[in-house]
XYZ file of C-alpha atoms in Angstrom:
627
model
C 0.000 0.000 0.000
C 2.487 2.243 0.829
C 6.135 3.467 0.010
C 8.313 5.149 2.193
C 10.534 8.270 2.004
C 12.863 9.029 4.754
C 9.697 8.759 7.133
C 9.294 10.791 10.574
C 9.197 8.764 13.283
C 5.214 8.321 14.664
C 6.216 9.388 18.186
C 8.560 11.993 16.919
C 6.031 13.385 14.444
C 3.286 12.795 17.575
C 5.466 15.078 19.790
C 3.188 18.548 20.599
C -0.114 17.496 18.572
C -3.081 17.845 20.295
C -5.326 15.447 19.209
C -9.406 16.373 20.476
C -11.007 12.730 19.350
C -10.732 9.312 17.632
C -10.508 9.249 13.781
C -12.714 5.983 13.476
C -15.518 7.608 16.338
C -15.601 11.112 13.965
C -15.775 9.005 10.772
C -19.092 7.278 12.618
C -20.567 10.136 14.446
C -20.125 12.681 11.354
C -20.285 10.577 8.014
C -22.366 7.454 9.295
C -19.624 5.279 7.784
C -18.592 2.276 9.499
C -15.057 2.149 8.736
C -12.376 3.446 6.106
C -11.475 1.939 3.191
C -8.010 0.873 2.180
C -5.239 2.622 3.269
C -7.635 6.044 4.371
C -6.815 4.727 8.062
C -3.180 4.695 7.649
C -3.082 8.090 5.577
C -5.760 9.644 8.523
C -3.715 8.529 11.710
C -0.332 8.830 9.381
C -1.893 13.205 9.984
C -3.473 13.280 12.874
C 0.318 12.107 14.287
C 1.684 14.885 12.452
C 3.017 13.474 9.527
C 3.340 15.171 6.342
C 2.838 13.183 3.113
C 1.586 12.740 -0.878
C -1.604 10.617 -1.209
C -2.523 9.156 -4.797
C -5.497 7.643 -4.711
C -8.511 7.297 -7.612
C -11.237 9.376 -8.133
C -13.735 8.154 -5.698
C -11.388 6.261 -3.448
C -12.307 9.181 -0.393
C -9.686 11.706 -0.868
C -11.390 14.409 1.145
C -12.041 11.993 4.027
C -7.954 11.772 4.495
C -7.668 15.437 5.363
C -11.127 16.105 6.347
C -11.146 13.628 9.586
C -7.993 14.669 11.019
C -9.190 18.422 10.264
C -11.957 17.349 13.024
C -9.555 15.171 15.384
C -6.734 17.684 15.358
C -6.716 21.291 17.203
C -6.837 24.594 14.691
C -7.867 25.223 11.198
C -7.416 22.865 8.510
C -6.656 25.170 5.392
C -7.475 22.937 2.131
C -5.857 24.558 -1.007
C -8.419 23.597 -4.272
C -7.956 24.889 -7.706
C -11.499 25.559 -8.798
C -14.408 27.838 -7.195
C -17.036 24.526 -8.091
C -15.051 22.185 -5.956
C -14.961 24.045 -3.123
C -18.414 25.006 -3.112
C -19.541 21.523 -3.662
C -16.899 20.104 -0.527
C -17.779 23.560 1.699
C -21.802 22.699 1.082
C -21.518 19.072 1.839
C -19.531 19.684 5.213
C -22.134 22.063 6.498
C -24.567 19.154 5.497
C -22.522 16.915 7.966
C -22.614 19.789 10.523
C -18.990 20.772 10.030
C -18.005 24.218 10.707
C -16.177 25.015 6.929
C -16.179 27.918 4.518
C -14.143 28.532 1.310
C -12.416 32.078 0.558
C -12.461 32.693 -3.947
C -13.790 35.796 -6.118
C -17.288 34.431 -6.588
C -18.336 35.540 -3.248
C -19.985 38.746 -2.664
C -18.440 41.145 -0.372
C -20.783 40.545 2.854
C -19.911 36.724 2.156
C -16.420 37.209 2.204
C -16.566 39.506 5.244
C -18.698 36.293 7.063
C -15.839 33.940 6.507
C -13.499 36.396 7.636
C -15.116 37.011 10.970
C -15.935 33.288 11.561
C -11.892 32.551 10.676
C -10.792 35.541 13.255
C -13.018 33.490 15.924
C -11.745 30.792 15.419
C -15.494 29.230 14.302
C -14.126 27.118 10.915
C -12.507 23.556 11.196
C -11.681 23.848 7.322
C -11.314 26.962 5.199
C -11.014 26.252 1.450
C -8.261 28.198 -0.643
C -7.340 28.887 -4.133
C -3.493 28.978 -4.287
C -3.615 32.584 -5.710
C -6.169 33.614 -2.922
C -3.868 31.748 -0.375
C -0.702 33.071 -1.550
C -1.638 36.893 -2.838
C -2.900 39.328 -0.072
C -2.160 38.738 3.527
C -3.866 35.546 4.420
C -0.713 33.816 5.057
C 0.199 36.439 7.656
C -3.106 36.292 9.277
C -3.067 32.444 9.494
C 0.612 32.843 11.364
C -1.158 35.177 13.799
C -3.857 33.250 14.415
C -4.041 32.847 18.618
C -3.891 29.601 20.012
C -1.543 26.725 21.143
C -2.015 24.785 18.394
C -3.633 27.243 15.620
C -3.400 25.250 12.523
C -3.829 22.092 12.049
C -2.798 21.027 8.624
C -2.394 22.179 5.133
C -4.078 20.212 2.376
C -3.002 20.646 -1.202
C -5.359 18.741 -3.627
C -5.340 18.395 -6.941
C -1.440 18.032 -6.409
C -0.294 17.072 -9.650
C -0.951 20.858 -10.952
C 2.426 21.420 -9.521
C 3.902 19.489 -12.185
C 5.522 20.301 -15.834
C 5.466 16.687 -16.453
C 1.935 16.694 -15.564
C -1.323 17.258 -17.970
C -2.690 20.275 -15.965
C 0.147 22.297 -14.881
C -0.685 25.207 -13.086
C 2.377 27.877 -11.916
C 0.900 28.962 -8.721
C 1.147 25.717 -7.170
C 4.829 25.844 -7.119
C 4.677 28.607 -4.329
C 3.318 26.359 -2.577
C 6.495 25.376 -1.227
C 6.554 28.328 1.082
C 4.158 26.766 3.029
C 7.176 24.120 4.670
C 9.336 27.413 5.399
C 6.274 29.372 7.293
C 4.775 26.415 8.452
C 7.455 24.170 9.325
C 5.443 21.787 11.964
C 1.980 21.890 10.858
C 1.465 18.731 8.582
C 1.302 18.816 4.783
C -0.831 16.379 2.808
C -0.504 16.629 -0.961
C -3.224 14.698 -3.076
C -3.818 13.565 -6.972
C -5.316 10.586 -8.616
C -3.152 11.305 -11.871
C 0.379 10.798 -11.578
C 2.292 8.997 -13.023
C 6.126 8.111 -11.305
C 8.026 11.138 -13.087
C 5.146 13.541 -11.772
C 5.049 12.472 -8.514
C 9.001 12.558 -7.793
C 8.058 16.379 -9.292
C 5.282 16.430 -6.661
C 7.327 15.494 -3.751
C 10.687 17.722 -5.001
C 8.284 20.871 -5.251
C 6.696 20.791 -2.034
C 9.394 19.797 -0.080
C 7.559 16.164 0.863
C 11.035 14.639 0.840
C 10.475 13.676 5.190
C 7.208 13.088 4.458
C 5.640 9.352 3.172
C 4.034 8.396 0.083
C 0.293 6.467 0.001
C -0.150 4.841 -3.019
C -3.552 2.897 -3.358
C -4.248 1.358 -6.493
C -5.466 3.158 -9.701
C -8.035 0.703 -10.744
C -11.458 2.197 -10.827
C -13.590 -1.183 -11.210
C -16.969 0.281 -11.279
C -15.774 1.920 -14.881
C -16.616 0.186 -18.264
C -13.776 1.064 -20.868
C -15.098 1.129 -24.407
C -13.343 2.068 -27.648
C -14.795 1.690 -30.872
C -13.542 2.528 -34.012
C -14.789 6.276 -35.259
C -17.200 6.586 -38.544
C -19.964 8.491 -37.503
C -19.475 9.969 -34.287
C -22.652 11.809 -33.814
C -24.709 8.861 -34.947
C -21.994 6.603 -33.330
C -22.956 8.707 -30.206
C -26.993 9.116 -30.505
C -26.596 4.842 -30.773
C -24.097 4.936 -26.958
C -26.690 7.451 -25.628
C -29.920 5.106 -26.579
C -29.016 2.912 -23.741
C -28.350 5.456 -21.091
C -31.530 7.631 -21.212
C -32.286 9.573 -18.228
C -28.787 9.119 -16.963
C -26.316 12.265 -16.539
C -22.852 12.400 -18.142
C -20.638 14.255 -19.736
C -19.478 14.086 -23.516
C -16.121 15.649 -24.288
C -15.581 16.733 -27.837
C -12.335 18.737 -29.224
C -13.421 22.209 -30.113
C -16.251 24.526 -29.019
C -17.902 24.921 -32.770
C -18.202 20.517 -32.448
C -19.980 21.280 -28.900
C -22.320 23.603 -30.005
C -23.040 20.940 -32.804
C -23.364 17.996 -30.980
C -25.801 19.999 -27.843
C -27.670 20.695 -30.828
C -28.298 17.115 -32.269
C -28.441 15.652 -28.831
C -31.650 18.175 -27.799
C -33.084 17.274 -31.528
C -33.091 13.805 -29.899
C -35.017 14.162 -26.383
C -31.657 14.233 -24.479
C -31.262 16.972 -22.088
C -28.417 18.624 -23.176
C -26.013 21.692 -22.733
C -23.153 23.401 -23.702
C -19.946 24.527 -21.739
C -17.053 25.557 -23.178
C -15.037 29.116 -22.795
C -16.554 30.566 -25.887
C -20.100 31.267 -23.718
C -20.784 33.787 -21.026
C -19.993 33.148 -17.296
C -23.359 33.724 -17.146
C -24.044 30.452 -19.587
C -21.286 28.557 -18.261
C -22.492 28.841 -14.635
C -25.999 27.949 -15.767
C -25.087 25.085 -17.392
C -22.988 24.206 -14.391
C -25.764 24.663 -11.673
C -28.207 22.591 -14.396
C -25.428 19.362 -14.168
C -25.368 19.982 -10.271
C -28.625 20.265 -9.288
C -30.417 17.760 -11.750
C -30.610 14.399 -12.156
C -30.563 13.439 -16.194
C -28.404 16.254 -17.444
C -25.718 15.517 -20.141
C -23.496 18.379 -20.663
C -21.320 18.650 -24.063
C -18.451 20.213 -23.459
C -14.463 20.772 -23.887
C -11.770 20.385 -21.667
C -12.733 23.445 -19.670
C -15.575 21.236 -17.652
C -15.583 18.972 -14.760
C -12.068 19.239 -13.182
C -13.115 19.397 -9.240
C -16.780 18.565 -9.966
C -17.871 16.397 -7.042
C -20.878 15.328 -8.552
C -21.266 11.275 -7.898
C -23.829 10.145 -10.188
C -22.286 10.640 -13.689
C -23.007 7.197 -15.249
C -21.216 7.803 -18.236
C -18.561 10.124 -20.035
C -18.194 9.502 -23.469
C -15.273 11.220 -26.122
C -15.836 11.927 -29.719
C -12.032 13.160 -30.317
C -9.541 11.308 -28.620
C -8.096 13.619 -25.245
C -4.204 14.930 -25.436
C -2.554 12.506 -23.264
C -3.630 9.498 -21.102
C -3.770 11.485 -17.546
C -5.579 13.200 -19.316
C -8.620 10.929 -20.453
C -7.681 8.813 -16.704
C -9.115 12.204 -14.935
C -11.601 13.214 -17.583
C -13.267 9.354 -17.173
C -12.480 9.210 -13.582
C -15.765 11.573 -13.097
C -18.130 9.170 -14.416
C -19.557 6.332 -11.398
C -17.532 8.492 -8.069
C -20.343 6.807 -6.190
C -19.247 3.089 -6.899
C -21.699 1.712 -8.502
C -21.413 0.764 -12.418
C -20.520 3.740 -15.164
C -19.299 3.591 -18.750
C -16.362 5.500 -20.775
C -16.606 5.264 -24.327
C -15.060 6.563 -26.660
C -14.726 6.603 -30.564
C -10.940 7.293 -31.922
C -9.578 7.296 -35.692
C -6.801 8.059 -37.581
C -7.466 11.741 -37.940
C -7.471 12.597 -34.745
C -3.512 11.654 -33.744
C -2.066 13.960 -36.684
C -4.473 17.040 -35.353
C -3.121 16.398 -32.036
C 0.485 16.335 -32.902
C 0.204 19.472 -34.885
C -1.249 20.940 -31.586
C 1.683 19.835 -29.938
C 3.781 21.202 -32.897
C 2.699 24.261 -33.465
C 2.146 25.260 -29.922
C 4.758 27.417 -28.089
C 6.061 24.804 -25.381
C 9.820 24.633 -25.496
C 11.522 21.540 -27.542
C 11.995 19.376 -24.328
C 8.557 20.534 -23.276
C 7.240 19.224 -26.518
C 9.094 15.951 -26.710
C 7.352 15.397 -23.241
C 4.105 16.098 -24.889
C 4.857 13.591 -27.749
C 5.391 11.216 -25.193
C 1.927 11.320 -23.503
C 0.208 11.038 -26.906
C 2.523 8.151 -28.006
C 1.171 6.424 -24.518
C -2.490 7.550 -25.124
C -2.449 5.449 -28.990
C -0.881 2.663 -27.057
C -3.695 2.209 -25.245
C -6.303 2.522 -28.007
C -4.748 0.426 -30.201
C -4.065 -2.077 -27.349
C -5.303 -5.496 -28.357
C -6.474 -6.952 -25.311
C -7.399 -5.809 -21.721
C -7.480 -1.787 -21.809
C -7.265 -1.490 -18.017
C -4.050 -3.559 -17.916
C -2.345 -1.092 -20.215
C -3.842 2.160 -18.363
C -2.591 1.342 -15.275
C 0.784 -0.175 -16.398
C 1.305 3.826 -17.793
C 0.345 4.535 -14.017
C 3.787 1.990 -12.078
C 0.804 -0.511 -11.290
C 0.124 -3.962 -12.762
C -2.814 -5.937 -13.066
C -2.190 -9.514 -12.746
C -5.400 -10.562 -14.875
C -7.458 -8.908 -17.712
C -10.547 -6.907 -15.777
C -13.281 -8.564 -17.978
C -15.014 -5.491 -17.975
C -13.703 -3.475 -20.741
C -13.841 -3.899 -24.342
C -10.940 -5.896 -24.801
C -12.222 -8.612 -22.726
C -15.657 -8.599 -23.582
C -15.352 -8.410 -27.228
C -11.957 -9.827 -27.362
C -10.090 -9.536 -31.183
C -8.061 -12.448 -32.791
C -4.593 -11.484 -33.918
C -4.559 -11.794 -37.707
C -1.433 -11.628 -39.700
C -1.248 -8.521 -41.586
C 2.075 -7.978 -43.043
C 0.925 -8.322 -46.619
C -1.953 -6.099 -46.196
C 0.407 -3.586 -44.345
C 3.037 -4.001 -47.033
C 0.743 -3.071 -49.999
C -1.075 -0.117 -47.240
C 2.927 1.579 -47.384
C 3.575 0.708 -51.141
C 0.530 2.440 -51.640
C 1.471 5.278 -49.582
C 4.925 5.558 -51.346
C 3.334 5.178 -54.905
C 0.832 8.001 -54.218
C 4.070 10.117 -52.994
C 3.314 10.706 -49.403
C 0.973 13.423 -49.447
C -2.423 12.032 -49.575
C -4.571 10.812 -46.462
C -5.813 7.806 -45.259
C -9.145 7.915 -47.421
C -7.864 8.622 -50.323
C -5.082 5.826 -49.997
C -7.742 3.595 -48.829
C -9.750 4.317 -51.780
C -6.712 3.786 -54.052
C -6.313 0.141 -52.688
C -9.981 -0.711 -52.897
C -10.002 0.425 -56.787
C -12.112 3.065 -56.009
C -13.383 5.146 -58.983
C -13.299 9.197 -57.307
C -12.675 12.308 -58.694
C -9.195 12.669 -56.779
C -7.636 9.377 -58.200
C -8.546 10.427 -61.569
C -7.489 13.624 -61.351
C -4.545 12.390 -59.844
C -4.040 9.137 -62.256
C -3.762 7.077 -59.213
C -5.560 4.431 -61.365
C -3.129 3.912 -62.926
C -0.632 3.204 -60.230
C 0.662 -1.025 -59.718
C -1.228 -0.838 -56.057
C -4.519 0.795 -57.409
C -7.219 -1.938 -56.269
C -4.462 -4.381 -54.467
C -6.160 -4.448 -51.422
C -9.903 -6.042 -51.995
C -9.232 -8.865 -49.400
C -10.051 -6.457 -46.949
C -12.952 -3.358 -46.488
C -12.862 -0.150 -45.819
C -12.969 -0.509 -41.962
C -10.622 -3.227 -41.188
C -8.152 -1.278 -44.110
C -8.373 1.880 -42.064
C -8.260 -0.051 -38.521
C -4.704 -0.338 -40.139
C -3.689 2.424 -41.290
C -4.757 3.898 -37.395
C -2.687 0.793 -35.769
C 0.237 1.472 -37.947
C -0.037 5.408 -37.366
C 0.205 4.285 -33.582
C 2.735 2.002 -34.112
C 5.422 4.539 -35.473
C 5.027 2.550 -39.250
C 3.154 5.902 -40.633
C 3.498 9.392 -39.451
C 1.479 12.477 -40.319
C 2.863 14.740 -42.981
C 4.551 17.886 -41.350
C 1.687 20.921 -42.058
C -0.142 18.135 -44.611
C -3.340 18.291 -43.445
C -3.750 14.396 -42.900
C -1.305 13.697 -45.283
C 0.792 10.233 -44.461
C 4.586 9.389 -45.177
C 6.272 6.362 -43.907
C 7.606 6.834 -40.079
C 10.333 5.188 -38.369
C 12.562 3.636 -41.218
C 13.986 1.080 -38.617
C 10.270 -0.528 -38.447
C 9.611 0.246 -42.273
C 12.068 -1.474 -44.250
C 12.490 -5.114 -42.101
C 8.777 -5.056 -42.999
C 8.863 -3.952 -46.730
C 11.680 -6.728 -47.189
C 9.403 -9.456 -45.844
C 12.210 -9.531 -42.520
C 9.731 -8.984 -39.909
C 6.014 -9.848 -39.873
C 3.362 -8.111 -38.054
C 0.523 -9.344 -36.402
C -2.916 -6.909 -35.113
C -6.539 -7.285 -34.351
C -8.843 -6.290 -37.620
C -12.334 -6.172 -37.134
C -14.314 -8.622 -39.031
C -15.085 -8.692 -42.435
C -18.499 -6.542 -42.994
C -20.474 -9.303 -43.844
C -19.871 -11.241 -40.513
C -20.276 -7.093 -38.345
C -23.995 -6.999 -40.102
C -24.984 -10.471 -39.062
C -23.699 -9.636 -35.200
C -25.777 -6.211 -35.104
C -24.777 -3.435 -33.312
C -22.558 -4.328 -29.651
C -23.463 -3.795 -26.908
C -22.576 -0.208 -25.600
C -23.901 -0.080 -22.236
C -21.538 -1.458 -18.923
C -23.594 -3.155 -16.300
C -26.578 -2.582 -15.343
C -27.101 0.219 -12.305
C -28.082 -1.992 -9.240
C -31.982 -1.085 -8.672
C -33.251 -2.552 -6.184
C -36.143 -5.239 -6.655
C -39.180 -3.852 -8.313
C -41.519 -3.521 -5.158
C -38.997 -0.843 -4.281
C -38.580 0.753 -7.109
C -41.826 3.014 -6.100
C -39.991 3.360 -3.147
C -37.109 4.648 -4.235
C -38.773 7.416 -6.785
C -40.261 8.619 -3.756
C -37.070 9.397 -1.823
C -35.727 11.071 -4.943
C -38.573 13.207 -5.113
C -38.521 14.501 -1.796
C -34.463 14.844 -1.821
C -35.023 16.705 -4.970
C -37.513 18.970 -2.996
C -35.400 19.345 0.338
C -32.255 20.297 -2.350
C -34.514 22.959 -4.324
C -35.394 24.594 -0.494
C -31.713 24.695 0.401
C -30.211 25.596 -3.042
C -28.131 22.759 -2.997
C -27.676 20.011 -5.236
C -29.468 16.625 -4.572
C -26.516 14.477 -4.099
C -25.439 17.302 -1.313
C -28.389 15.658 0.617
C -27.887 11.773 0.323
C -26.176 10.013 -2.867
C -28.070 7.552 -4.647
C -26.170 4.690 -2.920
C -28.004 6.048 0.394
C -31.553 6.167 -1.190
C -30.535 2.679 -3.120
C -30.187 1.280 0.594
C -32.635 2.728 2.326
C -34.805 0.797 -0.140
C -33.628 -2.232 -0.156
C -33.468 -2.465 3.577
C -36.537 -0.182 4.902
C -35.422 0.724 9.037
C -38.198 1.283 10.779
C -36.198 3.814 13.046
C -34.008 6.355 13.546
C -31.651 3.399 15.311
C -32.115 1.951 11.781
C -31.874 4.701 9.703
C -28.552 5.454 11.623
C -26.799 2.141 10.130
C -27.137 3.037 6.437
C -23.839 4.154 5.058
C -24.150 7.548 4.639
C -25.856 8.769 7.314
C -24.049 10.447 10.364
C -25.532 12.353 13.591
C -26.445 15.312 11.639
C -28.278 14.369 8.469
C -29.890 11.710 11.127
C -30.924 14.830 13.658
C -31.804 16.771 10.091
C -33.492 14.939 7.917
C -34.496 11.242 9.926
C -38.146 11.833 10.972
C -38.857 13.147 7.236
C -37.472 9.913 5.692
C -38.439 8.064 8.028
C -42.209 9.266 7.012
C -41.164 9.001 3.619
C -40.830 5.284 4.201
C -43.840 4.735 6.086
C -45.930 6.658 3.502
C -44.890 3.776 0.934
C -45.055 0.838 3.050
């Protein structure tokens, strides 16, 4: 579970804490959970001790609850430093739900609002105050946290989102790297650093940059089980996407596409087809973006399009699916961007549709941006990892967490590898006449159009271009369009093709030390194809739904609409979002298992002292009303 750097020694670390009550007793009393889960326990006493540290853990593996408990069992303020305004409101709103005294400090808060958290921090009245790093490190909070009054005045910092610290990293942020100050001002008040994307380069960047080097790492595994990984092969993705989004009506989730004018496009079509939809990308108003944000929040079916620019820090737990119609920039990248579907546990789906175009679009991107040549190389190196894995021929989670230090012994048998698992066929004739072809046309054209050339195609380009007339025009009948560009992506991935510099899609041959022992007939290469179209009619359309949400039985599925609706009502009178109140994995229990008191209601997960003080007799009526 763990690996150790230089640790402090517990009753070293222990020396001067004052510690006000038992981890396990506050995770009880104020989350109504029986105990922690995986190595939570070691990172929570690992703090309350006084230990500094770097946590990596997966979305949904109970991040928050490793600074959040000791927060409540240690003396002072707990100052959590979070990168966006909608995490902190959703982690400050579900405290005060709990009954914990916490606040957050960013520029969407009105002046009066502001001026409350102030007051309540001078009183010393917060356990946790929420911080940007620009709102922690400009002004003169920093001072007025050193001169708070007290023994013991503060009793941790937490950094989240750690990895933002990193230039290796996918989401590098320059403020963070201030945040090293924090082990010169604060020398003895514990610092807990947390991601769920890092790979081993960013997190020895993690630990250099905020001076972790005493502290210990907690490394629980990446694997997010719950999650159904499915690639398919891109032809049409908005129809490829209206057929994914068939099975998952009156589910939320989120569908990532490249740019904003393909967001706009695809809201469009997905409204045309009954699907509540929205928008988000930076090309609206705040005033849209917010909407569209509160919408996802505070309903239960939404599906918001969007770019890049949505869902980092959204805390939202019942996302049952997040789909991709352009392939993300690097694998940490689509690993955090999936990792917000199914935070609740219970079953969600990533899909996503890939093809050949998209990997020369992103290397131009990389290309033509202004990143410095090492800086780019770097980049080059994430994207080369992200085609590994979809072109990987067997179990997709086995290759995502391999880029992550971790192996998985077996295949997970719930991604499309295993489920719809692909023979190897031998291709190195097919992929010797798909780069003769390439060669013959002189390395300009695209895949299409070479594709078309080894079919025998009849088009305006190859006349125009008297490609008809070329030895490898109509070559390649043994196999169709699809399987013929399944190759031409696989070999793009596999370094045999490379995108034309500033072609547009063009291809030339790649790596010559892969290209000509193949050409000569030296090596041989061997790669899934789908099958032929013939046999893909006859098997219909697969399945694109993972398993099946766990309901319970269908006496209690009256039951359970009930509780939504009156969660839905009590979040509409507070101006919170639903899952603020009780997640579904609360209401799922409570009907399945019916308590016919508040001694019963107080052993469903979920449910501490003060949402059983708050809300009990109500849901307890609730129940009664639908016995």
């Amino acid at each position: 579970m763990t690996a150790q750097l230089n640790p402090q020694p517990p009753e070293q670390a222990a020396t001067g804490a004052a510690v006000r009550a038992d981890p396990l007793a506050v995770l009880r009393r104020v989350w109504g959970y029986p105990a922690f889960r995986g190595p939570q326990e070691a990172i929570v006493r690992h703090v309350i001790g006084g230990g500094s540290g770097l946590v990596l853990m997966p979305t949904g593996g109970g991040k928050s609850l490793c600074y959040q408990v000791p927060a409540l069992c240690r003396s002072g303020l707990a100052v959590v430093v979070s990168p966006l305004i909608a995490l902190m409101q959703d982690q400050v709103e579900a405290l005060r739900q709990l009954g914990v005294a916490a606040a957050a400090l960013h520029s969407g808060l009105e002046r009066e609002e502001a001026s409350g958290v102030w007051r309540q921090l001078q009183a010393g009245g917060l356990d946790l105050l929420y911080v940007s790093p620009e709102r922690l490190l400009g002004g003169d909070l920093l001072e007025r946290l050193a001169a708070m009054p007290g023994p013991q005045p503060l009793a941790l910092f937490a950094i989240d989102e750690a990895h933002c610290v990193s230039q290796w990293g996918h989401d590098f942020r320059p403020e963070y790297i201030q945040l090293a100050v924090l082990a010169d001002r604060f020398p003895a008040v514990p610092r807990l650093a947390l991601t769920a994307t890092a790979d081993p380069r960013t997190r020895a960047e993690i630990i250099e940059r905020l001076r972790l080097q005493q502290g210990q790492v907690f490394l629980a595994s990446f694997d997010r089980p719950n999650i159904r990984y499915l690639l398919r092969a891109k032809e049409q993705a908005s129809r490829q996407l209206l057929a994914f989004l068939a099975d998952h009506r009156g589910e939320a989730g989120i569908v990532y596409a490249r740019s904003r004018s393909r967001v706009d496009q695809l809201s469009r079509e997905l409204q045309a087809a009954g699907f509540d939809a929205v928008a988000y990308h930076a090309g609206l108003s705040g005033e849209q973006r917010s909407a569209a944000l509160q919408r996802f929040r505070n309903e239960a079916a939404v599906v918001v399009v969007a770019t890049i620019a949505f869902g980092m820090g959204i805390d939202k737990p019942d996302v049952r699916f997040v789909a991709h119609v352009d392939l993300p920039k690097s694998l940490e990248a689509y690993y955090q961007e999936t990792g917000r579907a199914g935070r609740d546990g219970l079953p969600a789906v990533a899909w996503m549709v890939h093809g050949p175009g998209d990997v020369p679009q992103l290397r131009r991107f990389i290309d033509d941006s202004e990143a410095s040549a090492e800086q780019k190389r770097i980049e080059h190196g994430k994207l080369e990892a992200l085609i590994a894995f979809s072109e990987a021929a067997g179990c997709r989670r086995q290759v995502l967490l391999r880029h992550f230090g971790e192996v998985l012994a077996e295949p997970c048998g719930n991604c499309d590898g295993c489920l719809e698992p692909r023979l190897l066929t031998d291709v190195t004739v097919p992929a010797q006449k798909l780069l003769s072809a390439v060669v013959r046309t002189g390395q300009r054209f695209g895949a299409a159009h070479v594709v078309d050339v080894l079919l025998g195609g009849s088009t305006e380009k190859i006349r125009q271009f008297g490609h008809q007339d070329l030895s490898v025009y109509g070559i390649g009948r043994e196999l169709d369009r699809e399987q013929w560009r399944t190759l031409v992506r696989q070999l793009t991935g596999l370094g045999h093709l490379q995108p034309v510099p500033e072609g547009k899609g063009g291809l030339q041959l790649g790596r010559p030390e892969l290209v000509r022992p193949l050409l000569r007939g030296e090596t041989s290469l061997e790669l899934p194809l789908p099958p032929p179209r013939q046999e893909r009619r006859r098997r219909g359309r697969p399945a694109s739904g993972g398993p099946a949400l766990v309901e319970p039985a269908d006496g209690d599925q009256q039951l359970l609409q009930a509780l939504k609706a009156w969660r839905r009502e009590q979040a509409q009178q507070q101006g919170v979002p639903p899952y603020v109140v009780f997640h579904d994995r609360t209401l799922l229990e409570l009907a399945a298992c019916r308590p016919r008191d508040l001694e019963g209601l107080s052993q469903v997960g979920g449910i501490g002292a003060a949402k059983l003080e708050r809300y009990g007799e109500a849901v307890l009526s609730v129940l009664r009303n639908q016995a």
